């Protein structure tokens, strides 16, 4: 991946023309975020800032996801001003302030109770869209795919033998989780407080680029184990996450599913390791694999 493409003058000119066809700018476009796989630009308008995002080929399905979420549940994403699926471009209204900032200022994680309930309902509301999303290129991380993908990943990153030896554990956990009969749905796969924003009292979920079709409860690996359990002071297991898990599970049917989430949060790190792998960053991949096998980084 080459981040230089996003600073190429010709590419920037095409992006600016596309933006100018959709909004009336009141100033120069700024480019605060540049990554090898995407870039985000701030566009000033008389109605406030709007945001342009471009993804590379591997993440262009994010536009399809945001279009679908915006259509089904416009209450959980910023208004979509423009989109080009083929180019991987989006233009969206400002989302407000990050939940990370708001929670830190308020000294509370309670906003997550609404976020998680709302997020679960979005997953269920898009149940009928799964086939369309897969056809549009959203990664298939369903339970049936995980064992083979796990073997391929540990081979590619040169993981130590104990990770290879854990294949039967992956297979057994997939079978155990599948027995609960919970439909596999769209899941964000990187839902943390830097991806949720607060505007006009509403909680908005952004950055669906890592989303995939998999077991819906996989999301809780990052959200609960990797985030909420550490609290505002970043101390492991410093927060009782029971109320947050209950808020998430309520739309799915309630606390009877807690045992399923225990399995899913462990397997969710396998999904995250496979789906979130960035070439050249095997350290992050190994951290996620250790979360699966050891329960800690």
Short mmCIF file of C-alpha atoms in Angstrom, two decimals, residues 95-244:
data_model
loop_
_atom_site.label_atom_id
_atom_site.label_comp_id
_atom_site.label_asym_id
_atom_site.label_seq_id
_atom_site.Cartn_x
_atom_site.Cartn_y
_atom_site.Cartn_z
CA UNK A 95 -20.39 13.69 13.14
CA UNK A 96 -19.63 15.90 16.13
CA UNK A 97 -17.30 14.99 18.99
CA UNK A 98 -15.73 11.58 19.55
CA UNK A 99 -17.19 9.46 22.33
CA UNK A 100 -13.65 9.11 23.68
CA UNK A 101 -13.53 12.85 24.32
CA UNK A 102 -17.07 13.03 25.67
CA UNK A 103 -16.64 10.07 28.03
CA UNK A 104 -13.37 11.48 29.32
CA UNK A 105 -14.93 14.86 30.01
CA UNK A 106 -18.01 13.34 31.66
CA UNK A 107 -16.00 10.76 33.58
CA UNK A 108 -18.50 8.08 32.63
CA UNK A 109 -18.95 5.18 30.23
CA UNK A 110 -22.75 5.23 30.54
CA UNK A 111 -23.29 6.47 26.99
CA UNK A 112 -22.19 3.01 25.84
CA UNK A 113 -25.48 1.59 27.15
CA UNK A 114 -27.33 3.44 24.39
CA UNK A 115 -24.59 2.87 21.81
CA UNK A 116 -24.60 -0.89 22.28
CA UNK A 117 -28.38 -1.26 22.27
CA UNK A 118 -28.59 0.90 19.16
CA UNK A 119 -25.76 -0.96 17.44
CA UNK A 120 -27.38 -4.35 18.08
CA UNK A 121 -30.64 -3.12 16.59
CA UNK A 122 -28.77 -1.95 13.47
CA UNK A 123 -27.26 -5.42 13.04
CA UNK A 124 -30.72 -6.97 13.22
CA UNK A 125 -32.31 -4.35 10.97
CA UNK A 126 -29.78 -5.19 8.23
CA UNK A 127 -30.34 -8.95 8.45
CA UNK A 128 -32.06 -8.95 5.07
CA UNK A 129 -29.10 -7.18 3.46
CA UNK A 130 -26.45 -9.80 4.19
CA UNK A 131 -26.47 -11.41 0.74
CA UNK A 132 -26.27 -8.03 -0.98
CA UNK A 133 -23.39 -6.96 1.24
CA UNK A 134 -21.44 -10.14 0.54
CA UNK A 135 -22.05 -9.70 -3.20
CA UNK A 136 -20.69 -6.14 -2.92
CA UNK A 137 -17.41 -7.40 -1.50
CA UNK A 138 -17.95 -7.13 2.25
CA UNK A 139 -15.57 -9.75 3.72
CA UNK A 140 -17.08 -13.14 4.54
CA UNK A 141 -15.95 -14.04 8.05
CA UNK A 142 -18.78 -16.43 8.85
CA UNK A 143 -18.10 -19.32 11.21
CA UNK A 144 -17.73 -21.82 8.37
CA UNK A 145 -14.82 -19.81 6.94
CA UNK A 146 -12.80 -19.26 10.11
CA UNK A 147 -10.85 -22.52 10.59
CA UNK A 148 -9.31 -22.49 7.10
CA UNK A 149 -8.66 -18.75 7.28
CA UNK A 150 -7.03 -19.22 10.69
CA UNK A 151 -4.63 -21.84 9.35
CA UNK A 152 -3.70 -19.60 6.42
CA UNK A 153 -3.08 -16.63 8.71
CA UNK A 154 -0.86 -18.38 11.23
CA UNK A 155 1.18 -19.77 8.33
CA UNK A 156 1.56 -16.33 6.75
CA UNK A 157 2.68 -14.59 9.95
CA UNK A 158 5.00 -17.40 11.01
CA UNK A 159 3.24 -17.95 14.32
CA UNK A 160 4.80 -20.35 16.80
CA UNK A 161 3.61 -23.99 16.84
CA UNK A 162 1.12 -23.55 19.68
CA UNK A 163 -1.03 -21.37 17.40
CA UNK A 164 -1.04 -24.10 14.76
CA UNK A 165 -1.92 -26.61 17.45
CA UNK A 166 -4.94 -24.49 18.42
CA UNK A 167 -6.84 -25.25 15.20
CA UNK A 168 -9.04 -27.89 16.92
CA UNK A 169 -9.97 -25.25 19.49
CA UNK A 170 -11.07 -22.88 16.73
CA UNK A 171 -13.10 -25.64 15.11
CA UNK A 172 -14.74 -26.67 18.38
CA UNK A 173 -15.63 -23.11 19.37
CA UNK A 174 -17.11 -22.42 15.92
CA UNK A 175 -19.30 -25.52 16.23
CA UNK A 176 -20.35 -24.63 19.77
CA UNK A 177 -21.26 -21.07 18.82
CA UNK A 178 -23.09 -22.19 15.68
CA UNK A 179 -25.31 -24.43 17.81
CA UNK A 180 -26.96 -21.34 19.33
CA UNK A 181 -28.58 -20.67 15.94
CA UNK A 182 -27.89 -16.93 15.94
CA UNK A 183 -27.91 -15.54 12.38
CA UNK A 184 -24.64 -14.20 11.04
CA UNK A 185 -24.91 -10.50 10.31
CA UNK A 186 -22.97 -7.36 9.52
CA UNK A 187 -20.57 -6.53 12.32
CA UNK A 188 -18.30 -3.50 12.64
CA UNK A 189 -15.22 -5.47 13.85
CA UNK A 190 -13.50 -2.39 15.30
CA UNK A 191 -16.15 -0.75 17.47
CA UNK A 192 -14.38 1.39 20.06
CA UNK A 193 -14.74 4.90 21.46
CA UNK A 194 -12.75 6.44 18.62
CA UNK A 195 -15.31 5.21 16.09
CA UNK A 196 -18.41 6.52 17.89
CA UNK A 197 -19.32 10.22 17.82
CA UNK A 198 -21.85 12.40 19.60
CA UNK A 199 -23.82 15.09 17.82
CA UNK A 200 -27.02 16.77 19.03
CA UNK A 201 -27.38 14.09 21.67
CA UNK A 202 -27.23 11.23 19.15
CA UNK A 203 -24.59 8.53 19.07
CA UNK A 204 -23.25 7.91 15.56
CA UNK A 205 -21.10 4.99 14.43
CA UNK A 206 -18.40 5.73 11.84
CA UNK A 207 -15.56 3.95 10.04
CA UNK A 208 -17.22 0.80 8.73
CA UNK A 209 -14.20 -0.09 6.61
CA UNK A 210 -13.30 -3.11 8.76
CA UNK A 211 -16.89 -4.38 8.88
CA UNK A 212 -17.57 -7.92 7.75
CA UNK A 213 -20.32 -10.51 7.72
CA UNK A 214 -19.73 -12.82 10.66
CA UNK A 215 -21.23 -13.77 13.98
CA UNK A 216 -22.74 -10.52 15.30
CA UNK A 217 -21.36 -11.04 18.81
CA UNK A 218 -17.78 -10.95 17.52
CA UNK A 219 -18.01 -7.17 17.82
CA UNK A 220 -17.90 -7.44 21.61
CA UNK A 221 -14.31 -8.70 21.56
CA UNK A 222 -13.01 -5.25 20.68
CA UNK A 223 -15.79 -3.26 22.34
CA UNK A 224 -15.96 -5.01 25.70
CA UNK A 225 -12.77 -7.02 26.17
CA UNK A 226 -10.53 -4.58 24.33
CA UNK A 227 -12.21 -1.37 25.47
CA UNK A 228 -14.87 -1.10 28.14
CA UNK A 229 -13.28 -3.62 30.51
CA UNK A 230 -10.24 -1.31 30.75
CA UNK A 231 -12.29 1.71 31.83
CA UNK A 232 -11.42 5.37 31.55
CA UNK A 233 -8.07 4.88 33.31
CA UNK A 234 -6.90 2.06 31.03
CA UNK A 235 -6.70 -0.53 33.80
CA UNK A 236 -7.41 -4.13 32.82
CA UNK A 237 -10.68 -5.57 34.19
CA UNK A 238 -11.37 -2.38 36.16
CA UNK A 239 -15.00 -2.13 35.00
CA UNK A 240 -17.97 -4.43 35.53
CA UNK A 241 -19.08 -4.92 31.94
CA UNK A 242 -22.26 -6.85 32.81
CA UNK A 243 -24.63 -3.88 32.21
CA UNK A 244 -23.03 -3.12 28.85
#
